[in-house]
GROMACS .gro file of C-alpha atoms in nm:
model
  181
    1MET     CA    1  -4.340  -0.905   0.502
    2ASP     CA    2  -4.207  -1.049   0.827
    3HIS     CA    3  -3.901  -1.160   0.615
    4VAL     CA    4  -3.809  -0.812   0.484
    5PRO     CA    5  -3.620  -0.689   0.784
    6LEU     CA    6  -3.408  -1.010   0.818
    7ILE     CA    7  -3.315  -1.006   0.450
    8ILE     CA    8  -3.181  -0.630   0.458
    9ILE     CA    9  -3.003  -0.738   0.763
   10LEU     CA   10  -2.869  -1.031   0.590
   11ALA     CA   11  -2.772  -0.823   0.276
   12LEU     CA   12  -2.596  -0.563   0.518
   13LEU     CA   13  -2.403  -0.817   0.631
   14ALA     CA   14  -2.320  -0.995   0.321
   15GLY     CA   15  -2.199  -0.659   0.193
   16LEU     CA   16  -1.970  -0.571   0.483
   17TYR     CA   17  -1.822  -0.919   0.445
   18ILE     CA   18  -1.752  -0.891   0.111
   19TRP     CA   19  -1.597  -0.521   0.159
   20TYR     CA   20  -1.424  -0.686   0.463
   21ALA     CA   21  -1.268  -0.971   0.234
   22SER     CA   22  -1.183  -0.731  -0.042
   23ILE     CA   23  -0.986  -0.517   0.215
   24ILE     CA   24  -0.791  -0.826   0.333
   25SER     CA   25  -0.714  -0.946  -0.035
   26ARG     CA   26  -0.594  -0.574  -0.113
   27LYS     CA   27  -0.363  -0.585   0.203
   28ASN     CA   28  -0.220  -0.886   0.118
   29SER     CA   29  -0.164  -0.825  -0.242
   30ALA     CA   30   0.036  -0.516  -0.124
   31GLY     CA   31   0.223  -0.742   0.114
   32GLU     CA   32   0.314  -0.947  -0.156
   33ALA     CA   33   0.414  -0.695  -0.363
   34LEU     CA   34   0.627  -0.544  -0.134
   35SER     CA   35   0.779  -0.881  -0.076
   36GLY     CA   36   0.872  -0.920  -0.416
   37ILE     CA   37   1.026  -0.565  -0.425
   38ASP     CA   38   1.250  -0.689  -0.135
   39VAL     CA   39   1.361  -0.996  -0.331
   40GLN     CA   40   1.474  -0.748  -0.610
   41LEU     CA   41   1.653  -0.507  -0.370
   42LYS     CA   42   1.822  -0.793  -0.205
   43LYS     CA   43   1.929  -0.904  -0.544
   44ARG     CA   44   2.067  -0.555  -0.625
   45SER     CA   45   2.228  -0.548  -0.278
   46ASN     CA   46   2.434  -0.862  -0.363
   47LEU     CA   47   2.540  -0.706  -0.674
   48ILE     CA   48   2.681  -0.400  -0.521
   49PRO     CA   49   3.000  -0.511  -0.353
   50ASN     CA   50   3.120  -0.677  -0.686
   51ILE     CA   51   3.054  -0.365  -0.872
   52LEU     CA   52   3.224  -0.165  -0.560
   53THR     CA   53   3.535  -0.379  -0.566
   54ILE     CA   54   3.564  -0.307  -0.956
   55ALA     CA   55   3.519   0.050  -0.930
   56LYS     CA   56   3.755   0.101  -0.650
   57ARG     CA   57   4.046  -0.040  -0.877
   58PHE     CA   58   4.007   0.260  -1.084
   59MET     CA   59   3.778   0.555  -0.942
   60LYS     CA   60   4.029   0.664  -0.675
   61HIS     CA   61   3.839   1.025  -0.670
   62GLU     CA   62   3.511   0.868  -0.601
   63LYS     CA   63   3.540   0.789  -0.229
   64GLU     CA   64   3.289   0.978  -0.121
   65LEU     CA   65   3.025   0.822  -0.385
   66ILE     CA   66   3.142   0.485  -0.316
   67SER     CA   67   3.148   0.508   0.071
   68GLY     CA   68   2.788   0.677   0.050
   69VAL     CA   69   2.691   0.382  -0.185
   70THR     CA   70   2.815   0.131   0.083
   71GLU     CA   71   2.614   0.300   0.359
   72LEU     CA   72   2.288   0.317   0.177
   73ARG     CA   73   2.315  -0.040   0.102
   74THR     CA   74   2.369  -0.120   0.491
   75ARG     CA   75   2.064   0.076   0.583
   76VAL     CA   76   1.827  -0.090   0.298
   77ASP     CA   77   1.952  -0.437   0.420
   78GLU     CA   78   1.825  -0.354   0.768
   79SER     CA   79   1.519  -0.526   0.862
   80TYR     CA   80   1.190  -0.324   0.889
   81ASN     CA   81   0.860  -0.409   1.012
   82PRO     CA   82   0.633  -0.458   0.651
   83GLY     CA   83   0.327  -0.398   0.868
   84ASN     CA   84   0.413  -0.046   0.994
   85PRO     CA   85   0.365   0.209   0.721
   86GLU     CA   86   0.621   0.451   0.836
   87SER     CA   87   0.900   0.185   0.849
   88VAL     CA   88   0.794   0.067   0.485
   89ARG     CA   89   0.831   0.432   0.384
   90GLU     CA   90   1.178   0.464   0.524
   91HIS     CA   91   1.269   0.142   0.417
   92LEU     CA   92   1.150   0.259   0.034
   93GLN     CA   93   1.317   0.613   0.057
   94ALA     CA   94   1.639   0.457   0.118
   95ALA     CA   95   1.598   0.173  -0.119
   96GLY     CA   96   1.537   0.512  -0.355
   97ALA     CA   97   1.840   0.698  -0.233
   98LEU     CA   98   2.058   0.372  -0.307
   99GLY     CA   99   1.915   0.347  -0.666
  100GLY     CA  100   1.993   0.712  -0.724
  101SER     CA  101   2.351   0.692  -0.562
  102MET     CA  102   2.422   0.382  -0.820
  103GLY     CA  103   2.283   0.572  -1.095
  104ARG     CA  104   2.519   0.846  -1.003
  105LEU     CA  105   2.808   0.590  -0.985
  106MET     CA  106   2.712   0.435  -1.326
  107ILE     CA  107   2.706   0.786  -1.496
  108ALA     CA  108   3.066   0.853  -1.291
  109VAL     CA  109   3.194   0.544  -1.468
  110GLU     CA  110   3.181   0.763  -1.837
  111ASP     CA  111   3.488   0.973  -1.693
  112TYR     CA  112   3.725   0.637  -1.690
  113PRO     CA  113   3.774   0.481  -1.995
  114GLU     CA  114   3.947   0.210  -1.853
  115LEU     CA  115   3.674   0.137  -1.625
  116LYS     CA  116   3.437   0.167  -1.927
  117CYS     CA  117   3.609  -0.086  -2.089
  118ASP     CA  118   3.660  -0.333  -1.813
  119GLU     CA  119   3.478  -0.675  -1.944
  120THR     CA  120   3.394  -0.782  -1.560
  121ARG     CA  121   3.259  -0.423  -1.498
  122VAL     CA  122   3.066  -0.452  -1.818
  123GLN     CA  123   2.890  -0.798  -1.733
  124ALA     CA  124   2.830  -0.647  -1.371
  125GLN     CA  125   2.663  -0.357  -1.509
  126ARG     CA  126   2.434  -0.570  -1.724
  127ALA     CA  127   2.301  -0.766  -1.446
  128TYR     CA  128   2.248  -0.463  -1.234
  129ASN     CA  129   2.038  -0.283  -1.490
  130GLU     CA  130   1.844  -0.616  -1.529
  131VAL     CA  131   1.767  -0.613  -1.149
  132GLU     CA  132   1.702  -0.222  -1.167
  133ALA     CA  133   1.446  -0.328  -1.473
  134GLN     CA  134   1.286  -0.597  -1.211
  135ILE     CA  135   1.265  -0.356  -0.947
  136ALA     CA  136   1.099  -0.103  -1.156
  137ALA     CA  137   0.831  -0.336  -1.240
  138GLY     CA  138   0.793  -0.450  -0.909
  139ARG     CA  139   0.753  -0.092  -0.821
  140ARG     CA  140   0.467  -0.061  -1.057
  141PHE     CA  141   0.287  -0.384  -0.913
  142TYR     CA  142   0.351  -0.240  -0.542
  143ASN     CA  143   0.192   0.090  -0.634
  144ALA     CA  144  -0.118  -0.036  -0.823
  145SER     CA  145  -0.152  -0.240  -0.506
  146VAL     CA  146  -0.110   0.017  -0.272
  147THR     CA  147  -0.372   0.230  -0.455
  148ARG     CA  148  -0.616  -0.017  -0.453
  149LEU     CA  149  -0.571  -0.091  -0.070
  150ASN     CA  150  -0.543   0.282  -0.002
  151ASN     CA  151  -0.859   0.341  -0.199
  152CYS     CA  152  -1.065   0.054  -0.053
  153SER     CA  153  -0.978   0.148   0.307
  154GLU     CA  154  -0.988   0.562   0.293
  155ILE     CA  155  -1.358   0.561   0.227
  156LEU     CA  156  -1.579   0.623   0.539
  157THR     CA  157  -1.723   0.268   0.571
  158GLY     CA  158  -1.390   0.136   0.454
  159LYS     CA  159  -1.218   0.315   0.726
  160LEU     CA  160  -1.420   0.126   0.964
  161ILE     CA  161  -1.403  -0.197   0.823
  162ALA     CA  162  -1.013  -0.161   0.752
  163GLY     CA  163  -0.959  -0.068   1.146
  164ILE     CA  164  -1.137  -0.419   1.180
  165ALA     CA  165  -0.887  -0.603   0.949
  166LYS     CA  166  -0.600  -0.381   1.061
  167ALA     CA  167  -0.554  -0.275   0.748
  168ARG     CA  168  -0.354   0.096   0.726
  169GLY     CA  169  -0.302   0.299   0.416
  170MET     CA  170   0.060   0.194   0.294
  171PRO     CA  171   0.314   0.435   0.120
  172PHE     CA  172   0.401   0.449  -0.216
  173TYR     CA  173   0.745   0.318  -0.371
  174GLU     CA  174   0.856   0.656  -0.554
  175ALA     CA  175   1.149   0.636  -0.788
  176ASP     CA  176   1.475   0.848  -0.695
  177GLU     CA  177   1.535   1.133  -0.990
  178VAL     CA  178   1.851   0.966  -1.090
  179SER     CA  179   1.667   0.622  -1.148
  180THR     CA  180   1.407   0.815  -1.377
  181ALA     CA  181   1.632   0.986  -1.576
   0.00000   0.00000   0.00000
């Protein structure tokens, strides 16, 4: 009978440790998913200059769209703090806006028959579409990881443990309307 309080205390400590380890694991999973998205965003960013160079040859009337893509690409390529949810949110919003602008650029190509038939542009668009598919898959993995982290750390006891683990809720990566059309 004298051991019952000790057993209860040990069980509580074990439960708290398991919860702590779970939050850390989910935090790391969300960080890994974000890192995977960054790799795909970098691939997309590396494709954009080639696509814009091709587009500039044919699309003289789309200068504003092309310069907007260039500006957004620069914003996405800027470094950010992956541990700061607000910094991540801004980064992901810029990435979403870039995806939307690139979607509008790809739609605008339809108005230029000579560009539509250009083999270099067709190859560049194929590569771009592959990267966009990888970004979409990364977005799903990231959002699932963030959901698990946020759910675990938003419960009252989880908030206390998340504070100790220095885990904060992360923002979701939402697709731009043009990207989902």
